[in-house]
XYZ file of N, CA, C and O in Angstrom:
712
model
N -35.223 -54.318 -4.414
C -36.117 -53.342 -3.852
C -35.272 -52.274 -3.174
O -34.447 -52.600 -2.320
N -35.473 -50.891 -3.563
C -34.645 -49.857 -2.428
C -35.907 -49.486 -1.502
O -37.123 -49.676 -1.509
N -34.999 -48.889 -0.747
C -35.774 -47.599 0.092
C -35.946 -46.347 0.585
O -35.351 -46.118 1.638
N -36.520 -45.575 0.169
C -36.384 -44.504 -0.179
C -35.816 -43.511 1.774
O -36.224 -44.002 2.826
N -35.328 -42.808 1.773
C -35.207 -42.112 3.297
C -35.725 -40.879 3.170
O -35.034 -40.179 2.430
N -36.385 -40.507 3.474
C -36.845 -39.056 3.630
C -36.132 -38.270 5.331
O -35.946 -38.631 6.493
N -35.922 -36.889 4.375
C -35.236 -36.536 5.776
C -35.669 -35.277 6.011
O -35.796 -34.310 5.260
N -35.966 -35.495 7.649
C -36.392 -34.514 7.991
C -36.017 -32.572 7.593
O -34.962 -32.080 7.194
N -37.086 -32.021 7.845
C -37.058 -30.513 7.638
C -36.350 -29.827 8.293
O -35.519 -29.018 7.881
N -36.663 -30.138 9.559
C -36.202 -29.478 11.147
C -34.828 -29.914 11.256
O -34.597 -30.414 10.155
N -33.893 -29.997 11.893
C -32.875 -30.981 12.956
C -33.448 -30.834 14.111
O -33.983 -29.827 14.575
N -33.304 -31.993 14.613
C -33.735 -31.750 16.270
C -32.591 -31.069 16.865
O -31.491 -31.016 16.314
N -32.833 -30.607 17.868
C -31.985 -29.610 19.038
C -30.863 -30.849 19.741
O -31.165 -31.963 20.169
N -29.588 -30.238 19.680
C -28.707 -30.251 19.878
C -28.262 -29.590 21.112
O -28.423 -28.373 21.204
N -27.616 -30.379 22.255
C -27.056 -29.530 23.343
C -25.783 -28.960 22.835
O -25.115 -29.795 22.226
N -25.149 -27.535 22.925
C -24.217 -27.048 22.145
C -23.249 -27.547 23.021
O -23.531 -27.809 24.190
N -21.990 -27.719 22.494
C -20.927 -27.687 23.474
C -20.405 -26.300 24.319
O -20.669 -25.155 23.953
N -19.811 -26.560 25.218
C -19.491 -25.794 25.878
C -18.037 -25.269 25.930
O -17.061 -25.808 26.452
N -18.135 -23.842 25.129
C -17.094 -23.488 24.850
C -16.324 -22.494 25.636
O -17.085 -21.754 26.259
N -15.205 -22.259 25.796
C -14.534 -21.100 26.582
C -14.362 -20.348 26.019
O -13.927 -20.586 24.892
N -14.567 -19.097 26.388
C -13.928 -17.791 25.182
C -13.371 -16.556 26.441
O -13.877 -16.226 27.514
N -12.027 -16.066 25.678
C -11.928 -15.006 26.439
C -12.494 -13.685 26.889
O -13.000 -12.990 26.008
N -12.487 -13.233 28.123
C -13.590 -12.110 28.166
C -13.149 -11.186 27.770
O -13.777 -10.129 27.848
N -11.851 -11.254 27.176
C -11.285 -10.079 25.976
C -12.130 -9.902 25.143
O -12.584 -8.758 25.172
N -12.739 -10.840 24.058
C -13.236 -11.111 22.915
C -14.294 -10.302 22.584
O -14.980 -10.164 23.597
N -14.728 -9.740 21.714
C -16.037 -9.336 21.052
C -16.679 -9.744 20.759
O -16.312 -10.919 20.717
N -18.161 -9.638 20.237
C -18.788 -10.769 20.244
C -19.468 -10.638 18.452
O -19.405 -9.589 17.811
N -20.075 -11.923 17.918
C -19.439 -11.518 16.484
C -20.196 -10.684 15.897
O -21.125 -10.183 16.530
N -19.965 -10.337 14.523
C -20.791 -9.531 14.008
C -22.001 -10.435 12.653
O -21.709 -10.661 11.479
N -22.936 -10.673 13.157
C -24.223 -10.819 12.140
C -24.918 -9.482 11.402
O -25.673 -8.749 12.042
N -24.666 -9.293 10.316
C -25.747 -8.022 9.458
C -26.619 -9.400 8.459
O -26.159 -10.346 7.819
N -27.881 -8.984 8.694
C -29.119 -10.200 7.881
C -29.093 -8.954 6.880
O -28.796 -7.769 7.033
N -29.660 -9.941 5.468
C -29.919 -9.641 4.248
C -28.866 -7.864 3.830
O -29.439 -6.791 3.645
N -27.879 -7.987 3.799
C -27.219 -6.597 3.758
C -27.443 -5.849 2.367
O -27.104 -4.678 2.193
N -28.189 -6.824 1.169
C -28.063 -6.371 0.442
C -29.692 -4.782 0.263
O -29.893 -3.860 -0.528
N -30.396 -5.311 1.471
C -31.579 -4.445 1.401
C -31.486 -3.641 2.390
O -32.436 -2.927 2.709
N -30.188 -3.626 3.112
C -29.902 -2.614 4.400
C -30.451 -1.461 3.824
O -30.299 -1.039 2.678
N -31.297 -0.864 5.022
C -31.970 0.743 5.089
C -31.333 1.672 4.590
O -30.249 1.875 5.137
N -31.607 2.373 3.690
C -31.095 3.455 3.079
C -30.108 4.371 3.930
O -28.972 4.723 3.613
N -30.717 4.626 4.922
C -30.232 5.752 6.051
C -28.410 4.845 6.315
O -27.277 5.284 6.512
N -28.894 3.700 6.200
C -27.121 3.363 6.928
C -26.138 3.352 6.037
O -25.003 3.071 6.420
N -26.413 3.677 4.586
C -25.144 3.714 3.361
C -25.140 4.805 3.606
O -26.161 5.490 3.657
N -23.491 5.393 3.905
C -22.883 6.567 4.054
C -22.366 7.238 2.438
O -21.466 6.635 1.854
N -22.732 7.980 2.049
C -22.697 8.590 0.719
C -21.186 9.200 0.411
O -20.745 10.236 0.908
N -20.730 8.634 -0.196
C -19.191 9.500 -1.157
C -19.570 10.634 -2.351
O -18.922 11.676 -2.248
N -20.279 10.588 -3.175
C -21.430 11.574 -3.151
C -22.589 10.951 -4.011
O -23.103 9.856 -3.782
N -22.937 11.828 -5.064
C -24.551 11.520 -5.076
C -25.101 10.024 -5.459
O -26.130 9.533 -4.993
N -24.272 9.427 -6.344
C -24.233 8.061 -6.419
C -23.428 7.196 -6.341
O -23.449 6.209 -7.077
N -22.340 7.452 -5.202
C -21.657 6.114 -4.592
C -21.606 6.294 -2.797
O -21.403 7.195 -1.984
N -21.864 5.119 -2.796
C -21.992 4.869 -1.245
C -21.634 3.787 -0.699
O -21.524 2.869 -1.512
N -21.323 3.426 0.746
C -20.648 2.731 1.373
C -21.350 1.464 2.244
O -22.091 2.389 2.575
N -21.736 0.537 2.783
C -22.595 0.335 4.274
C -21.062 -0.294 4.535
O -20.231 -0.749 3.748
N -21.057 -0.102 6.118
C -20.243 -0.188 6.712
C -20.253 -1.702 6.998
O -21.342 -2.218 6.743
N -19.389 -2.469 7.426
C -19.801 -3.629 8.362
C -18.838 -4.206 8.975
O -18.961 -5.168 9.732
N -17.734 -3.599 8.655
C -16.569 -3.620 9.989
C -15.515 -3.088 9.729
O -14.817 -3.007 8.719
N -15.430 -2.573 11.157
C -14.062 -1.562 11.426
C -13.090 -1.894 12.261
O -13.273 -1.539 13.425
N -11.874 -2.606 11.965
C -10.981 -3.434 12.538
C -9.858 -2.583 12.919
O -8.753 -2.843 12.443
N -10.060 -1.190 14.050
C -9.047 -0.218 14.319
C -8.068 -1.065 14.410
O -7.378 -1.002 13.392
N -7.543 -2.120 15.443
C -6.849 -2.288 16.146
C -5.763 -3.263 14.844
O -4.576 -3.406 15.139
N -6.296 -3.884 13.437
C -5.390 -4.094 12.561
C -5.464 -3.269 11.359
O -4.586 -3.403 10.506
N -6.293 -2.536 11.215
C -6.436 -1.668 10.155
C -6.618 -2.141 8.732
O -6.042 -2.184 7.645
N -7.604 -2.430 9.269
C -8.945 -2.928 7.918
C -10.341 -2.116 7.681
O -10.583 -1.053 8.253
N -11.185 -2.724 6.804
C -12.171 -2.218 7.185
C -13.205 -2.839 5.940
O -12.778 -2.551 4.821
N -14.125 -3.412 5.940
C -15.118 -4.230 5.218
C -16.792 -3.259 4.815
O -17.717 -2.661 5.364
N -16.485 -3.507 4.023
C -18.221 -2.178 3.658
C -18.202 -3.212 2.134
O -17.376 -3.972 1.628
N -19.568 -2.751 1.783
C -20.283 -2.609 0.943
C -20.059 -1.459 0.227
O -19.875 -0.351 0.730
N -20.077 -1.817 -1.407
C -19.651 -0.129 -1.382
C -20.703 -0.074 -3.216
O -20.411 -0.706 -4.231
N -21.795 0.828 -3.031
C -22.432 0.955 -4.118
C -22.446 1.922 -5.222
O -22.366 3.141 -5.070
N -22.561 1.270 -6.410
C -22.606 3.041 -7.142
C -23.807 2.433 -7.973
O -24.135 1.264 -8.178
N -24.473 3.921 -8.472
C -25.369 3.730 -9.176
C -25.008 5.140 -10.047
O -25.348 6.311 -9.874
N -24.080 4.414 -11.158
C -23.873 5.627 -12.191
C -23.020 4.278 -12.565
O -22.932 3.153 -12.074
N -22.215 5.214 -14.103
C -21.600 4.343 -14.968
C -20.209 5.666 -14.992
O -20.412 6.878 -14.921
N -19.046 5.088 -15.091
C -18.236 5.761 -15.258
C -16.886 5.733 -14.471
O -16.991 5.113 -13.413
N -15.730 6.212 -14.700
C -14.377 7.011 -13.589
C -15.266 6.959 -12.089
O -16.305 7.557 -11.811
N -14.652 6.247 -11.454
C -15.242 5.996 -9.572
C -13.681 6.874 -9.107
O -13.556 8.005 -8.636
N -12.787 6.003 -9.402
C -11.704 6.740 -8.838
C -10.111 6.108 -9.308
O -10.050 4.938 -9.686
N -8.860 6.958 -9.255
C -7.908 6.001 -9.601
C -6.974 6.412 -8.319
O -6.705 7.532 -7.883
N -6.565 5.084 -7.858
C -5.833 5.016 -6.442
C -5.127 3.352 -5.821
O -5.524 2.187 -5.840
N -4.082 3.967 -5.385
C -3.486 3.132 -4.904
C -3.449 2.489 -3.601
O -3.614 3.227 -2.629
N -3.183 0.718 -3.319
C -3.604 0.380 -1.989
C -2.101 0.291 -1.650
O -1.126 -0.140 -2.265
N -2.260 0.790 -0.590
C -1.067 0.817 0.434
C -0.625 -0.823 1.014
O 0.521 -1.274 0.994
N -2.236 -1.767 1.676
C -2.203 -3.084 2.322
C -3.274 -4.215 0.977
O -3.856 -3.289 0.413
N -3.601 -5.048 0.513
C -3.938 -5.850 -0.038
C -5.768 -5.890 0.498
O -6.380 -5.840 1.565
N -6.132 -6.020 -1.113
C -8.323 -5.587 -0.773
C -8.210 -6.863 -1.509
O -7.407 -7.290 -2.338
N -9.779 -7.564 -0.668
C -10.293 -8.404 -1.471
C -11.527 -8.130 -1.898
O -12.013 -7.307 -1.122
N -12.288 -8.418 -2.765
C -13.501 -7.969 -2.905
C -14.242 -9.063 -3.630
O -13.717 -9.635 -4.585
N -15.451 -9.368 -3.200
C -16.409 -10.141 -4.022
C -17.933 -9.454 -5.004
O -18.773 -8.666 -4.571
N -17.891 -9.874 -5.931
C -18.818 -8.612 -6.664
C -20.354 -9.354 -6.337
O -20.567 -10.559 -6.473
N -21.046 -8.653 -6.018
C -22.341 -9.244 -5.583
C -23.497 -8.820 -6.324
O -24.619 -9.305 -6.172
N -23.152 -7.760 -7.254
C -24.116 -7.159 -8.319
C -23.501 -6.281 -9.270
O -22.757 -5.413 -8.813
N -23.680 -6.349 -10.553
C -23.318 -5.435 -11.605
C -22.175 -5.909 -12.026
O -22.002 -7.125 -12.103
N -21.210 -5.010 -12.366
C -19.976 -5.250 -12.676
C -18.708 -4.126 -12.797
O -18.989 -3.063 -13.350
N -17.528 -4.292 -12.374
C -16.804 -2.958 -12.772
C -15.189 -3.747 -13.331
O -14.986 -4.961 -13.310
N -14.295 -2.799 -13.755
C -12.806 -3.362 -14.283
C -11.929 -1.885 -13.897
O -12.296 -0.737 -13.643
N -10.924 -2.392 -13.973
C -9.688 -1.637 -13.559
C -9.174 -1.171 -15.114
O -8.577 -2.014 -15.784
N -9.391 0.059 -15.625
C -8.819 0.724 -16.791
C -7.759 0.171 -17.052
O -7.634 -0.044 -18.258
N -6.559 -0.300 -16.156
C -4.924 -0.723 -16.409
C -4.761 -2.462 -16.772
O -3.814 -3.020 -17.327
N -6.140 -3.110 -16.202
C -6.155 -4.501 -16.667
C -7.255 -4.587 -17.769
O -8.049 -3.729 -18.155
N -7.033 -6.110 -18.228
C -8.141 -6.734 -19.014
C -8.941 -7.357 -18.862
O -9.667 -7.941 -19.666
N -8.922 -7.315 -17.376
C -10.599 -8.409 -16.714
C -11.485 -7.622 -16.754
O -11.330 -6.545 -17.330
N -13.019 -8.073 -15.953
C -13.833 -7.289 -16.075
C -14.205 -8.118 -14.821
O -14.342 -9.336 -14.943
N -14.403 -7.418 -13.424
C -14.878 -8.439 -12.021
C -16.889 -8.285 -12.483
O -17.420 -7.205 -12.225
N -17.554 -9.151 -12.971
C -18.584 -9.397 -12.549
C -19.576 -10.051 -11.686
O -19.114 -10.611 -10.692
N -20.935 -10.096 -11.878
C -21.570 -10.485 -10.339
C -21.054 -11.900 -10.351
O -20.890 -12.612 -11.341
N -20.855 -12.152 -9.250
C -19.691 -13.392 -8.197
C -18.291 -13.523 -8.452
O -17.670 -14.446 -7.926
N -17.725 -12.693 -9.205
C -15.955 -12.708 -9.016
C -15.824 -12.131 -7.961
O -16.592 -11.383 -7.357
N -14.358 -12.655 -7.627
C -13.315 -12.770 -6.534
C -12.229 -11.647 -7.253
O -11.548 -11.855 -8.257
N -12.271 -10.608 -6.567
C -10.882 -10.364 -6.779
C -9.810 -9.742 -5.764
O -10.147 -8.869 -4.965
N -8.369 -10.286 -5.844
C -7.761 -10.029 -4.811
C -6.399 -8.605 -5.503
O -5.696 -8.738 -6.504
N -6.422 -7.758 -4.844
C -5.716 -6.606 -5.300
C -4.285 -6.426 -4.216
O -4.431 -5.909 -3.109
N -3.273 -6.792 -4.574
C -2.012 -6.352 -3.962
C -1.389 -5.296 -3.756
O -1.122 -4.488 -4.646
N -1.135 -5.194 -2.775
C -0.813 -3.776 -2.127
C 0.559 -3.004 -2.765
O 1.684 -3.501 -2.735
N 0.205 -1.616 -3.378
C 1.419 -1.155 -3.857
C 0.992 -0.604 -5.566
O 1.501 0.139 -6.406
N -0.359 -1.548 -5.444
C -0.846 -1.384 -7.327
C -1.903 -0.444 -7.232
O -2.747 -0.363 -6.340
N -1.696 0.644 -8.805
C -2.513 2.403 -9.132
C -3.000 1.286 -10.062
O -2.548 0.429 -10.822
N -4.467 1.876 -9.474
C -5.275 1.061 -11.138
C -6.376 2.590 -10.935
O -6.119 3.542 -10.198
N -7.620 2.433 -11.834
C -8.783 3.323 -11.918
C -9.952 2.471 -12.337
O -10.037 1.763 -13.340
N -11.080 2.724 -11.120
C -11.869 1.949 -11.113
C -12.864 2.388 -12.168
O -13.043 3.602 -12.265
N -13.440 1.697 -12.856
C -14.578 1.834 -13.616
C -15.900 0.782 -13.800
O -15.907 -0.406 -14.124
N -17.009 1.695 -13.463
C -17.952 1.019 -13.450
C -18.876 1.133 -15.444
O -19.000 2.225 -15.999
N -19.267 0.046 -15.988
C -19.673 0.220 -17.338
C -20.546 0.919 -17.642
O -21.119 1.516 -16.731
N -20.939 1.099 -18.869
C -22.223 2.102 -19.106
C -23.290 1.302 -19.125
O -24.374 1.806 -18.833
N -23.231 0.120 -19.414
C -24.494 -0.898 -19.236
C -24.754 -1.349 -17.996
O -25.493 -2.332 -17.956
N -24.196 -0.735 -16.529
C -24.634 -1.313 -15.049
C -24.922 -0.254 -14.935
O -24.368 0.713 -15.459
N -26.158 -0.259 -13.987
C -27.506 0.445 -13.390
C -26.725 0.854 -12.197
O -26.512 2.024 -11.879
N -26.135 -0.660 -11.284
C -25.676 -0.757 -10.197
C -25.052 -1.542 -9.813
O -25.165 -2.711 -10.184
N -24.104 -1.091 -8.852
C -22.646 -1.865 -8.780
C -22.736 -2.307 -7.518
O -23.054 -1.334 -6.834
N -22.603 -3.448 -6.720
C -22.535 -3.030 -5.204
C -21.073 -4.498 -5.268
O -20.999 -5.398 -6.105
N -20.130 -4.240 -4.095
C -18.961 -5.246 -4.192
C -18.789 -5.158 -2.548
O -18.898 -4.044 -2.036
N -18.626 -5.860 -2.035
C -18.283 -6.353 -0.903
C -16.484 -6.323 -1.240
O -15.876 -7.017 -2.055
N -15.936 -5.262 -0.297
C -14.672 -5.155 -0.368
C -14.184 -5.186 1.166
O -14.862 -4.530 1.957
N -13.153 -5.836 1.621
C -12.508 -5.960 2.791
C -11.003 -5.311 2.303
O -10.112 -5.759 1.582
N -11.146 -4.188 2.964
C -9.582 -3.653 2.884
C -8.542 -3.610 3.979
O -8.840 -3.290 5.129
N -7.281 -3.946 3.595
C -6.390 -3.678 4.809
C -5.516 -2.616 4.290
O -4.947 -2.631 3.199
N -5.452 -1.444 5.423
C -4.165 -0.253 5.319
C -4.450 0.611 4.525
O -5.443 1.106 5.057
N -4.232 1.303 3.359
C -5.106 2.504 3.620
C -5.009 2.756 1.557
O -4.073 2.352 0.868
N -6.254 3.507 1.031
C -5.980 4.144 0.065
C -5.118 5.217 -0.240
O -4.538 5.685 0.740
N -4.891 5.704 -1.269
C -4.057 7.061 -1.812
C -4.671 7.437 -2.837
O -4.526 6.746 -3.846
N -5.520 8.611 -2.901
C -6.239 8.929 -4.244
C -5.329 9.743 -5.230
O -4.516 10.470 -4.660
N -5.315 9.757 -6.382
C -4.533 10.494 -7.560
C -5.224 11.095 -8.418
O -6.259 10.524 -8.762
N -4.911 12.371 -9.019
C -6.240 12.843 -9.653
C -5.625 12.738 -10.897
O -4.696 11.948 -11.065
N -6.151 13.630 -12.006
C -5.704 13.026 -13.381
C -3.862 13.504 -13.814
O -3.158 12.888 -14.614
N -3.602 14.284 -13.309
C -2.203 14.563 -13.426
C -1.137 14.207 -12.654
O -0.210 14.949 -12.330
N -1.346 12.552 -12.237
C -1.021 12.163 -10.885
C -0.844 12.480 -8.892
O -0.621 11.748 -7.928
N -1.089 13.933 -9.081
C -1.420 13.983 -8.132
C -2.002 13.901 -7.323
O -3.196 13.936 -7.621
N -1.669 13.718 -5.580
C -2.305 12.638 -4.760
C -3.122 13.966 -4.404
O -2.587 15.072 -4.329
N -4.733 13.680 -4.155
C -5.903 14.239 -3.640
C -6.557 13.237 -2.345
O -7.515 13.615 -1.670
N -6.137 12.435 -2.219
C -6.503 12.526 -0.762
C -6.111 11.185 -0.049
O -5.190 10.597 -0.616
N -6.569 10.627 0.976
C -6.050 8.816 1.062
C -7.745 8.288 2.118
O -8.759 8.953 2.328
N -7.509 7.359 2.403
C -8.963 6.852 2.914
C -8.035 5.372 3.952
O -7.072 4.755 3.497
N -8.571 5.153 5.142
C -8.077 3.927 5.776
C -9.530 4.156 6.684
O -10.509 4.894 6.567
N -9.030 2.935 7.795
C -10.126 2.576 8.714
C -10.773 3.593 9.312
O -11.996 3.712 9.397
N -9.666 4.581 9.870
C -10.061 5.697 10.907
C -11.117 6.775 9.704
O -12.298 7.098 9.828
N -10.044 7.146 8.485
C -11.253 7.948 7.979
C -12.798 7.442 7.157
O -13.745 8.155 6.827
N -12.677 6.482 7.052
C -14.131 5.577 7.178
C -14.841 6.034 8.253
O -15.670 6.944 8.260
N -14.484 5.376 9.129
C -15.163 5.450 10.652
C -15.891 6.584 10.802
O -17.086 6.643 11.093
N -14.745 7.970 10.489
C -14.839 9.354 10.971
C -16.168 9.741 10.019
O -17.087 10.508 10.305
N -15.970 8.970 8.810
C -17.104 9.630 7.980
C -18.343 8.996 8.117
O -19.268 9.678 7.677
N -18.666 7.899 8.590
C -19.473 7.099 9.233
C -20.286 7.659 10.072
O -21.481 7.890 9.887
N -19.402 7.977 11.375
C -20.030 8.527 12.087
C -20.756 10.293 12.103
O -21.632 10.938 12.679
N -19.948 10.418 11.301
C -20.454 12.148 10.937
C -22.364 11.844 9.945
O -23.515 12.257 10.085
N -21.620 10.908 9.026
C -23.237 10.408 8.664
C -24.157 9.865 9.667
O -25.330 10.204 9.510
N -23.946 9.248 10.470
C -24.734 8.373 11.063
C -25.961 9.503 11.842
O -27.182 9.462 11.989
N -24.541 10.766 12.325
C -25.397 11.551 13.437
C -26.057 12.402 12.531
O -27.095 12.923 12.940
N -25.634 12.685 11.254
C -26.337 13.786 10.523
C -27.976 12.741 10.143
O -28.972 13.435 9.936
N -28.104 11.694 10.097
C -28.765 11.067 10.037
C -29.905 10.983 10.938
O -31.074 11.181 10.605
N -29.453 10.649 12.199
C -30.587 10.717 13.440
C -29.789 9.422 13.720
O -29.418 9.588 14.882
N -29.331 8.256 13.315
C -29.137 7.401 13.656
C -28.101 7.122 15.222
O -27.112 7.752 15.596
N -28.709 6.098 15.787
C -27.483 6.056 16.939
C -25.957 5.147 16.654
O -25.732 4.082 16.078
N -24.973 6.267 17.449
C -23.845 5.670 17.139
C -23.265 4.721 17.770
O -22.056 4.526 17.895
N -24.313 4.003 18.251
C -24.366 2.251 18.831
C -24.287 1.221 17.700
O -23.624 0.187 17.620
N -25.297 1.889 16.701
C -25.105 1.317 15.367
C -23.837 0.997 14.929
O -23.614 -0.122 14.466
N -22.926 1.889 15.021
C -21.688 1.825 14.610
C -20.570 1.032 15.607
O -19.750 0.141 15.383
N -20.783 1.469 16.300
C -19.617 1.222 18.030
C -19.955 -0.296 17.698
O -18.916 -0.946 17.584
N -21.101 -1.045 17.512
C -20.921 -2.441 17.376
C -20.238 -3.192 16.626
O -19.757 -4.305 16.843
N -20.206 -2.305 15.413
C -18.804 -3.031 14.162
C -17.770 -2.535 14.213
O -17.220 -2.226 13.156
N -16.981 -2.219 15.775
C -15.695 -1.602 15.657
C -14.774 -2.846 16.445
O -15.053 -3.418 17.499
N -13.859 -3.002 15.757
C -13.129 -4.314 16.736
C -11.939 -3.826 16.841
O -11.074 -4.439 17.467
């Protein structure tokens, strides 16, 4: 004879332990459902690629966004200065210089020092990738020359220039700055 256990739905409440933390510390960052974040908070690169922010790590020079396109095509070709990781959370895109293709739930980790050109396919609607970058881009245009670079600070800067052109408050922002 067995017996079957059924287990509860709930957990009962738990006294938490009691932890110390320094009053240096920040306190963490939660964004719920990011993938339906409000229009107003994706900061636009232009008409169909955009960013949501969700952390800005001045003090090591990183910086974590969401970053969407809704077109098919050349996004950009550029080099990372510090090492990106990125997880693809919808659609799909590949690097013109390799033979993968990162689709929805690849991992990919990019080493610092490597020119690739991003491309999103003609069969994705929409791309969105959760990328955590450290240290800074270098953009190249088609005759190798460098057109511009991108790190934490000019994120931020463009962030906040959206945020206010927006109406939005820049509390919004000041909270994901560590």
């Amino acid at each position: 004879m067995s017996t079957t256990l059924t287990m509860p739905v709930t957990k009962p409440p738990v006294a938490a332990p009691v932890v110390q933390r320094s009053a240096y510390a920040r306190d963490e960052i939660v964004k719920a459902d990011v993938l339906n974040a409000d229009d107003r908070l994706w900061v636009p690169h232009d008409a169909n690629v955009s960013f949501l922010p969700l952390c800005f790590g001045v003090t090591q020079g990183y910086y974590v966004t969401l970053l969407r396109v809704r077109r098919s095509g050349v996004l950009s070709r550029h080099m990372h200065t510090g090492s990106v990781h990125g997880q693809v959370l919808k659609g799909a895109w590949y690097y013109l210089e390799h033979d993968w293709i990162a689709r929805e739930g690849s991992f990919v980790m990019e080493p610092p020092g490597e020119t690739h050109t991003l491309i999103v396919p003609p069969e994705v609607p929409e791309m969105i990738t959760l990328f955590h970058v450290t240290g800074a881009y270098i953009y190249y245009g088609e005759n190798g020359q460098v057109t511009g670079h991108e790190d934490v600070f000019t994120r931020l800067a463009k962030a906040q220039r959206h945020y206010e052109a927006a109406g939005l408050p820049q509390s919004v922002l000041e909270q994901l700055i560590r």
